[in-house]
Amino acid sequence: MGKQKGTISMGNVMTTLSIHCRSVNLTEMWDLECLGITDPSQSLCRKKAHSEHLTDFREKLTVLRSGRYEVGLPWKSDSRNLPDNKELSWERHEKMVKRMKARGFLCEYQEFFDDWESLKIIERVPGNELKIEKCHYLPHRPVIKMQNETTWIRPVFDASASEKGKPSLNHCLFKGINLIELIPDVIDRFRTYPIGLSGDIEKAFLMLSVANQDGEFLRFFYPCDEELVYRHCRVVLGVSCSPFLLNALILYLLDNSPPEFHDMVQKLKGSFYVENCLTGVNDPCD
């Protein structure tokens, strides 16, 4: 994403214009959607699908006794069509463990998962549930950034992993509208304020619990030589529907805010990109 800006004179008023653009490859330049031109019927279908999934999301939304929100995965096709990819995931897992041992980072990688387990972000699948027929596994690998002062190693889960001719988890889930298209408008609104404010929701995706029946499709192997099976209890960053789920929940919370916060709610609705908020005020006392 790139941006160019300039200033033009309109009488006695100086007006700032900004042009937002993004780099594309040659094949994308033949795609009319790249220019913002879409078939009206396709656009209507997408909006209808988004509205239907948003309604379904709110109907299934549950508040747990702890106060945490529980959501279900937005399936766009029957979950029964999703194959058991345990063998594929295990092959990739063995290669990953071997690499981590060679680099000497396996223990640190394990500690990350141990912390998640203590926080109930993940849980080990009980022995009597290991042979359940309908389940799916997420291969994972570590991302290592030694320059980070805090979390220098963390896992990345691959929900697009699939065998040839078979769908992946991401193929079966509704990912919502393209939220990246919201960024230019958020930035332009931000630039209208003399005082800018920015923030983000800490560990936002991990705040959302996943319904028990959908957790079986978020299984993975603990990083060791043994076949220890775990599953996610929270929304997974890296699964295509996760931004949709988080965005839908934020909108739900804003829509159900007390009436006295109406003006602030309207302002925030145009200031969020997933968990990031970019807005501003005209006066420090606002």
mmCIF file of C-alpha atoms in Angstrom:
data_model
loop_
_atom_site.group_PDB
_atom_site.id
_atom_site.type_symbol
_atom_site.label_atom_id
_atom_site.label_comp_id
_atom_site.label_asym_id
_atom_site.label_seq_id
_atom_site.Cartn_x
_atom_site.Cartn_y
_atom_site.Cartn_z
ATOM 1 C CA MET A 1 0.000 0.000 0.000
ATOM 2 C CA GLY A 2 1.397 3.378 -0.971
ATOM 3 C CA LYS A 3 0.231 6.972 -0.784
ATOM 4 C CA GLN A 4 1.083 10.239 -2.531
ATOM 5 C CA LYS A 5 -0.137 13.628 -1.445
ATOM 6 C CA GLY A 6 -0.046 17.150 -2.741
ATOM 7 C CA THR A 7 -1.550 20.579 -2.146
ATOM 8 C CA ILE A 8 -3.602 22.579 -4.637
ATOM 9 C CA SER A 9 -5.030 26.070 -4.425
ATOM 10 C CA MET A 10 -8.787 26.661 -4.778
ATOM 11 C CA GLY A 11 -9.199 30.411 -4.569
ATOM 12 C CA ASN A 12 -8.097 31.425 -1.106
ATOM 13 C CA VAL A 13 -8.327 27.877 0.229
ATOM 14 C CA MET A 14 -5.453 25.419 0.189
ATOM 15 C CA THR A 15 -6.700 21.835 -0.147
ATOM 16 C CA THR A 16 -4.658 18.701 0.465
ATOM 17 C CA LEU A 17 -5.319 15.734 -1.769
ATOM 18 C CA SER A 18 -4.101 12.200 -1.135
ATOM 19 C CA ILE A 19 -3.899 9.322 -3.585
ATOM 20 C CA HIS A 20 -3.759 5.782 -2.243
ATOM 21 C CA CYS A 21 -2.362 2.994 -4.359
ATOM 22 C CA ARG A 22 -0.921 -0.476 -3.946
ATOM 23 C CA SER A 23 1.662 -2.427 -5.879
ATOM 24 C CA VAL A 24 0.274 -5.228 -8.022
ATOM 25 C CA ASN A 25 1.773 -7.868 -10.237
ATOM 26 C CA LEU A 26 1.212 -7.987 -13.988
ATOM 27 C CA THR A 27 -1.551 -10.582 -13.916
ATOM 28 C CA GLU A 28 -3.556 -8.589 -11.372
ATOM 29 C CA MET A 29 -3.532 -5.579 -13.697
ATOM 30 C CA TRP A 30 -5.911 -7.490 -15.979
ATOM 31 C CA ASP A 31 -8.332 -7.972 -13.116
ATOM 32 C CA LEU A 32 -10.978 -5.248 -13.040
ATOM 33 C CA GLU A 33 -11.403 -5.723 -9.291
ATOM 34 C CA CYS A 34 -7.880 -4.351 -8.909
ATOM 35 C CA LEU A 35 -9.226 -1.033 -10.236
ATOM 36 C CA GLY A 36 -12.221 -1.087 -7.944
ATOM 37 C CA ILE A 37 -14.518 -2.159 -10.781
ATOM 38 C CA THR A 38 -16.686 -5.132 -9.904
ATOM 39 C CA ASP A 39 -19.644 -6.818 -11.487
ATOM 40 C CA PRO A 40 -22.751 -5.400 -9.734
ATOM 41 C CA SER A 41 -24.258 -8.882 -9.415
ATOM 42 C CA GLN A 42 -21.074 -10.272 -7.828
ATOM 43 C CA SER A 43 -20.825 -7.304 -5.470
ATOM 44 C CA LEU A 44 -24.450 -7.789 -4.467
ATOM 45 C CA CYS A 45 -23.894 -11.503 -3.822
ATOM 46 C CA ARG A 46 -20.867 -10.779 -1.642
ATOM 47 C CA LYS A 47 -22.739 -8.189 0.392
ATOM 48 C CA LYS A 48 -25.653 -10.581 0.808
ATOM 49 C CA ALA A 49 -23.332 -13.388 1.939
ATOM 50 C CA HIS A 50 -21.573 -11.051 4.375
ATOM 51 C CA SER A 51 -24.913 -9.918 5.814
ATOM 52 C CA GLU A 52 -26.107 -13.520 6.215
ATOM 53 C CA HIS A 53 -22.915 -14.614 7.965
ATOM 54 C CA LEU A 54 -23.013 -11.536 10.187
ATOM 55 C CA THR A 55 -26.567 -12.420 11.237
ATOM 56 C CA ASP A 56 -25.539 -16.033 11.826
ATOM 57 C CA PHE A 57 -22.563 -14.833 13.867
ATOM 58 C CA ARG A 58 -24.757 -12.783 16.191
ATOM 59 C CA GLU A 59 -27.274 -15.596 16.606
ATOM 60 C CA LYS A 60 -24.547 -18.033 17.650
ATOM 61 C CA LEU A 61 -22.601 -15.567 19.796
ATOM 62 C CA THR A 62 -22.448 -16.775 23.395
ATOM 63 C CA VAL A 63 -21.280 -15.072 26.570
ATOM 64 C CA LEU A 64 -19.527 -17.546 28.863
ATOM 65 C CA ARG A 65 -19.802 -17.449 32.652
ATOM 66 C CA SER A 66 -16.347 -15.856 32.756
ATOM 67 C CA GLY A 67 -17.635 -12.986 30.611
ATOM 68 C CA ARG A 68 -15.618 -14.092 27.603
ATOM 69 C CA TYR A 69 -17.364 -14.220 24.217
ATOM 70 C CA GLU A 70 -17.569 -17.554 22.395
ATOM 71 C CA VAL A 71 -17.910 -17.660 18.605
ATOM 72 C CA GLY A 72 -18.403 -20.367 16.013
ATOM 73 C CA LEU A 73 -16.440 -20.736 12.794
ATOM 74 C CA PRO A 74 -18.353 -19.279 9.804
ATOM 75 C CA TRP A 75 -18.560 -22.267 7.467
ATOM 76 C CA LYS A 76 -19.315 -21.446 3.858
ATOM 77 C CA SER A 77 -19.539 -25.143 3.037
ATOM 78 C CA ASP A 78 -20.374 -28.219 5.074
ATOM 79 C CA SER A 79 -17.552 -29.074 7.467
ATOM 80 C CA ARG A 80 -18.044 -32.722 6.486
ATOM 81 C CA ASN A 81 -16.299 -31.895 3.198
ATOM 82 C CA LEU A 82 -13.092 -31.082 5.094
ATOM 83 C CA PRO A 83 -10.724 -34.070 4.939
ATOM 84 C CA ASP A 84 -8.705 -35.512 7.805
ATOM 85 C CA ASN A 85 -5.210 -34.203 7.048
ATOM 86 C CA LYS A 86 -3.487 -35.785 10.039
ATOM 87 C CA GLU A 87 -0.871 -37.567 7.929
ATOM 88 C CA LEU A 88 0.038 -34.427 5.981
ATOM 89 C CA SER A 89 0.275 -32.369 9.153
ATOM 90 C CA TRP A 90 2.415 -34.981 10.943
ATOM 91 C CA GLU A 91 4.916 -35.161 8.054
ATOM 92 C CA ARG A 92 5.378 -31.393 8.145
ATOM 93 C CA HIS A 93 5.548 -31.494 11.928
ATOM 94 C CA GLU A 94 8.421 -34.008 11.958
ATOM 95 C CA LYS A 95 10.453 -31.854 9.566
ATOM 96 C CA MET A 96 9.808 -28.755 11.670
ATOM 97 C CA VAL A 97 10.879 -30.460 14.912
ATOM 98 C CA LYS A 98 14.052 -31.733 13.250
ATOM 99 C CA ARG A 99 14.949 -28.208 12.083
ATOM 100 C CA MET A 100 14.286 -26.705 15.509
ATOM 101 C CA LYS A 101 16.483 -29.306 17.190
ATOM 102 C CA ALA A 102 19.301 -28.560 14.765
ATOM 103 C CA ARG A 103 19.013 -24.827 15.467
ATOM 104 C CA GLY A 104 18.719 -25.326 19.228
ATOM 105 C CA PHE A 105 15.375 -23.514 19.588
ATOM 106 C CA LEU A 106 13.012 -26.420 20.301
ATOM 107 C CA CYS A 107 12.894 -25.924 24.080
ATOM 108 C CA GLU A 108 12.070 -22.219 23.700
ATOM 109 C CA TYR A 109 9.385 -23.085 21.157
ATOM 110 C CA GLN A 110 7.865 -25.599 23.570
ATOM 111 C CA GLU A 111 7.812 -22.991 26.344
ATOM 112 C CA PHE A 112 5.588 -20.789 24.185
ATOM 113 C CA PHE A 113 2.984 -23.567 23.944
ATOM 114 C CA ASP A 114 3.333 -24.352 27.646
ATOM 115 C CA ASP A 115 2.453 -20.733 28.434
ATOM 116 C CA TRP A 116 -0.577 -20.951 26.149
ATOM 117 C CA GLU A 117 -1.714 -24.134 27.875
ATOM 118 C CA SER A 118 -1.426 -22.534 31.332
ATOM 119 C CA LEU A 119 -3.563 -19.627 30.068
ATOM 120 C CA LYS A 120 -6.114 -22.088 28.613
ATOM 121 C CA ILE A 121 -5.573 -20.748 25.114
ATOM 122 C CA ILE A 122 -4.924 -24.323 24.005
ATOM 123 C CA GLU A 123 -5.665 -27.699 25.576
ATOM 124 C CA ARG A 124 -4.544 -31.270 25.118
ATOM 125 C CA VAL A 125 -7.111 -33.509 23.440
ATOM 126 C CA PRO A 126 -8.220 -36.242 25.868
ATOM 127 C CA GLY A 127 -7.349 -39.811 24.879
ATOM 128 C CA ASN A 128 -10.985 -40.841 24.466
ATOM 129 C CA GLU A 129 -11.478 -38.073 21.846
ATOM 130 C CA LEU A 130 -8.399 -38.736 19.719
ATOM 131 C CA LYS A 131 -10.209 -41.086 17.341
ATOM 132 C CA ILE A 132 -13.119 -38.776 16.601
ATOM 133 C CA GLU A 133 -13.866 -38.970 12.875
ATOM 134 C CA LYS A 134 -14.444 -35.320 12.004
ATOM 135 C CA CYS A 135 -11.375 -33.296 12.850
ATOM 136 C CA HIS A 136 -8.661 -31.318 11.113
ATOM 137 C CA TYR A 137 -5.038 -30.445 11.889
ATOM 138 C CA LEU A 138 -3.148 -27.187 11.475
ATOM 139 C CA PRO A 139 0.565 -27.471 10.633
ATOM 140 C CA HIS A 140 2.654 -24.837 12.367
ATOM 141 C CA ARG A 141 6.170 -23.461 12.329
ATOM 142 C CA PRO A 142 8.050 -20.926 14.445
ATOM 143 C CA VAL A 143 8.793 -17.360 13.442
ATOM 144 C CA ILE A 144 12.003 -16.210 15.092
ATOM 145 C CA LYS A 145 12.902 -12.547 15.511
ATOM 146 C CA MET A 146 15.913 -12.292 17.783
ATOM 147 C CA GLN A 147 15.739 -8.481 17.851
ATOM 148 C CA ASN A 148 12.399 -8.521 19.701
ATOM 149 C CA GLU A 149 12.783 -7.783 23.403
ATOM 150 C CA THR A 150 9.694 -9.744 24.500
ATOM 151 C CA THR A 151 8.178 -12.416 22.237
ATOM 152 C CA TRP A 152 11.069 -13.355 19.954
ATOM 153 C CA ILE A 153 9.686 -16.759 18.971
ATOM 154 C CA ARG A 154 6.068 -17.555 18.179
ATOM 155 C CA PRO A 155 4.091 -20.069 16.098
ATOM 156 C CA VAL A 156 2.386 -19.470 12.769
ATOM 157 C CA PHE A 157 -0.423 -21.855 11.820
ATOM 158 C CA ASP A 158 -1.094 -22.816 8.216
ATOM 159 C CA ALA A 159 -4.846 -23.154 7.636
ATOM 160 C CA SER A 160 -4.270 -23.257 3.865
ATOM 161 C CA ALA A 161 -2.436 -26.579 4.021
ATOM 162 C CA SER A 162 -4.148 -29.236 1.908
ATOM 163 C CA GLU A 163 -3.522 -32.319 -0.154
ATOM 164 C CA LYS A 164 -3.803 -32.080 -3.932
ATOM 165 C CA GLY A 165 -7.414 -31.988 -5.050
ATOM 166 C CA LYS A 166 -8.761 -31.565 -1.515
ATOM 167 C CA PRO A 167 -9.959 -28.376 0.226
ATOM 168 C CA SER A 168 -8.096 -26.703 3.065
ATOM 169 C CA LEU A 169 -9.684 -25.287 6.188
ATOM 170 C CA ASN A 170 -9.469 -21.770 4.740
ATOM 171 C CA HIS A 171 -11.304 -22.915 1.612
ATOM 172 C CA CYS A 172 -14.257 -24.011 3.741
ATOM 173 C CA LEU A 173 -14.539 -20.844 5.832
ATOM 174 C CA PHE A 174 -16.129 -17.495 5.027
ATOM 175 C CA LYS A 175 -13.516 -14.763 5.326
ATOM 176 C CA GLY A 176 -15.796 -11.744 4.981
ATOM 177 C CA ILE A 177 -15.219 -8.549 3.058
ATOM 178 C CA ASN A 178 -11.749 -7.294 2.212
ATOM 179 C CA LEU A 179 -10.929 -5.253 5.325
ATOM 180 C CA ILE A 180 -7.744 -3.874 3.732
ATOM 181 C CA GLU A 181 -9.950 -1.639 1.579
ATOM 182 C CA LEU A 182 -10.979 0.204 4.762
ATOM 183 C CA ILE A 183 -7.449 1.443 5.466
ATOM 184 C CA PRO A 184 -7.350 4.484 3.116
ATOM 185 C CA ASP A 185 -10.592 5.891 4.567
ATOM 186 C CA VAL A 186 -9.410 5.296 8.134
ATOM 187 C CA ILE A 187 -6.153 7.119 7.380
ATOM 188 C CA ASP A 188 -7.903 10.034 5.674
ATOM 189 C CA ARG A 189 -10.273 10.513 8.619
ATOM 190 C CA PHE A 190 -7.297 10.313 10.979
ATOM 191 C CA ARG A 191 -5.516 13.115 9.099
ATOM 192 C CA THR A 192 -8.419 15.522 9.624
ATOM 193 C CA TYR A 193 -7.629 15.778 13.349
ATOM 194 C CA PRO A 194 -4.912 18.084 14.731
ATOM 195 C CA ILE A 195 -4.254 15.563 17.511
ATOM 196 C CA GLY A 196 -3.897 11.930 16.499
ATOM 197 C CA LEU A 197 -4.674 8.909 18.660
ATOM 198 C CA SER A 198 -3.729 5.317 17.908
ATOM 199 C CA GLY A 199 -4.080 2.082 19.813
ATOM 200 C CA ASP A 200 -4.737 -1.605 19.502
ATOM 201 C CA ILE A 201 -6.489 -4.322 21.486
ATOM 202 C CA GLU A 202 -3.829 -6.470 23.150
ATOM 203 C CA LYS A 203 -4.007 -10.146 22.103
ATOM 204 C CA ALA A 204 -7.392 -9.416 20.552
ATOM 205 C CA PHE A 205 -7.813 -12.725 18.707
ATOM 206 C CA LEU A 206 -6.905 -14.704 21.814
ATOM 207 C CA MET A 207 -9.717 -13.000 23.723
ATOM 208 C CA LEU A 208 -12.359 -14.870 21.688
ATOM 209 C CA SER A 209 -13.232 -18.448 22.617
ATOM 210 C CA VAL A 210 -14.107 -20.964 19.901
ATOM 211 C CA ALA A 211 -17.185 -23.182 20.217
ATOM 212 C CA ASN A 212 -16.287 -26.711 21.340
ATOM 213 C CA GLN A 213 -17.558 -28.407 18.181
ATOM 214 C CA ASP A 214 -15.354 -26.190 16.008
ATOM 215 C CA GLY A 215 -12.255 -26.695 18.155
ATOM 216 C CA GLU A 216 -11.881 -30.171 16.644
ATOM 217 C CA PHE A 217 -11.004 -28.520 13.336
ATOM 218 C CA LEU A 218 -8.227 -26.532 15.022
ATOM 219 C CA ARG A 219 -6.079 -29.414 16.220
ATOM 220 C CA PHE A 220 -2.292 -29.438 16.027
ATOM 221 C CA PHE A 221 0.717 -31.379 17.281
ATOM 222 C CA TYR A 222 2.738 -30.241 20.277
ATOM 223 C CA PRO A 223 6.332 -29.467 19.182
ATOM 224 C CA CYS A 224 8.094 -32.684 20.135
ATOM 225 C CA ASP A 225 8.827 -36.154 18.727
ATOM 226 C CA GLU A 226 5.739 -37.664 20.345
ATOM 227 C CA GLU A 227 2.331 -37.532 18.712
ATOM 228 C CA LEU A 228 0.781 -35.237 21.324
ATOM 229 C CA VAL A 229 -2.457 -33.755 19.994
ATOM 230 C CA TYR A 230 -3.692 -30.358 21.144
ATOM 231 C CA ARG A 231 -6.488 -28.069 19.984
ATOM 232 C CA HIS A 232 -7.147 -24.352 20.073
ATOM 233 C CA CYS A 233 -9.687 -22.950 22.504
ATOM 234 C CA ARG A 234 -9.462 -19.415 21.070
ATOM 235 C CA VAL A 235 -9.625 -17.825 17.636
ATOM 236 C CA VAL A 236 -6.468 -18.574 15.643
ATOM 237 C CA LEU A 237 -4.483 -15.866 13.910
ATOM 238 C CA GLY A 238 -3.735 -17.278 10.466
ATOM 239 C CA VAL A 239 -7.166 -18.764 9.832
ATOM 240 C CA SER A 240 -8.891 -16.795 7.065
ATOM 241 C CA CYS A 241 -12.090 -16.105 9.013
ATOM 242 C CA SER A 242 -10.393 -14.712 12.144
ATOM 243 C CA PRO A 243 -10.381 -11.025 11.065
ATOM 244 C CA PHE A 244 -14.081 -11.351 10.162
ATOM 245 C CA LEU A 245 -14.900 -12.811 13.589
ATOM 246 C CA LEU A 246 -13.002 -10.125 15.483
ATOM 247 C CA ASN A 247 -14.404 -7.310 13.345
ATOM 248 C CA ALA A 248 -17.939 -8.698 13.758
ATOM 249 C CA LEU A 249 -17.566 -8.799 17.539
ATOM 250 C CA ILE A 250 -16.213 -5.232 17.726
ATOM 251 C CA LEU A 251 -19.191 -4.020 15.660
ATOM 252 C CA TYR A 252 -21.530 -5.997 17.908
ATOM 253 C CA LEU A 253 -20.086 -4.361 21.033
ATOM 254 C CA LEU A 254 -20.300 -0.904 19.481
ATOM 255 C CA ASP A 255 -23.889 -1.462 18.334
ATOM 256 C CA ASN A 256 -24.862 -2.510 21.859
ATOM 257 C CA SER A 257 -23.186 0.379 23.648
ATOM 258 C CA PRO A 258 -25.275 2.686 25.899
ATOM 259 C CA PRO A 259 -27.130 5.459 24.017
ATOM 260 C CA GLU A 260 -25.127 8.215 25.737
ATOM 261 C CA PHE A 261 -22.031 7.044 23.833
ATOM 262 C CA HIS A 262 -23.696 7.338 20.417
ATOM 263 C CA ASP A 263 -21.323 9.996 19.041
ATOM 264 C CA MET A 264 -18.240 8.109 20.210
ATOM 265 C CA VAL A 265 -19.577 4.846 18.767
ATOM 266 C CA GLN A 266 -20.098 6.406 15.344
ATOM 267 C CA LYS A 267 -16.575 7.779 15.466
ATOM 268 C CA LEU A 268 -15.043 4.427 16.432
ATOM 269 C CA LYS A 269 -16.950 2.543 13.728
ATOM 270 C CA GLY A 270 -14.922 4.407 11.146
ATOM 271 C CA SER A 271 -11.633 4.125 13.015
ATOM 272 C CA PHE A 272 -11.001 0.376 13.374
ATOM 273 C CA TYR A 273 -9.005 -1.930 11.148
ATOM 274 C CA VAL A 274 -9.295 -5.370 12.774
ATOM 275 C CA GLU A 275 -7.824 -4.762 16.294
ATOM 276 C CA ASN A 276 -6.117 -1.469 15.415
ATOM 277 C CA CYS A 277 -7.765 1.877 16.096
ATOM 278 C CA LEU A 278 -6.667 5.132 14.459
ATOM 279 C CA THR A 279 -8.566 8.315 15.277
ATOM 280 C CA GLY A 280 -8.021 11.742 16.830
ATOM 281 C CA VAL A 281 -9.434 14.721 18.695
ATOM 282 C CA ASN A 282 -9.621 18.457 18.086
ATOM 283 C CA ASP A 283 -8.727 19.406 21.642
ATOM 284 C CA PRO A 284 -6.665 17.701 24.385
ATOM 285 C CA CYS A 285 -9.695 17.993 26.693
ATOM 286 C CA ASP A 286 -11.986 16.044 24.343
#
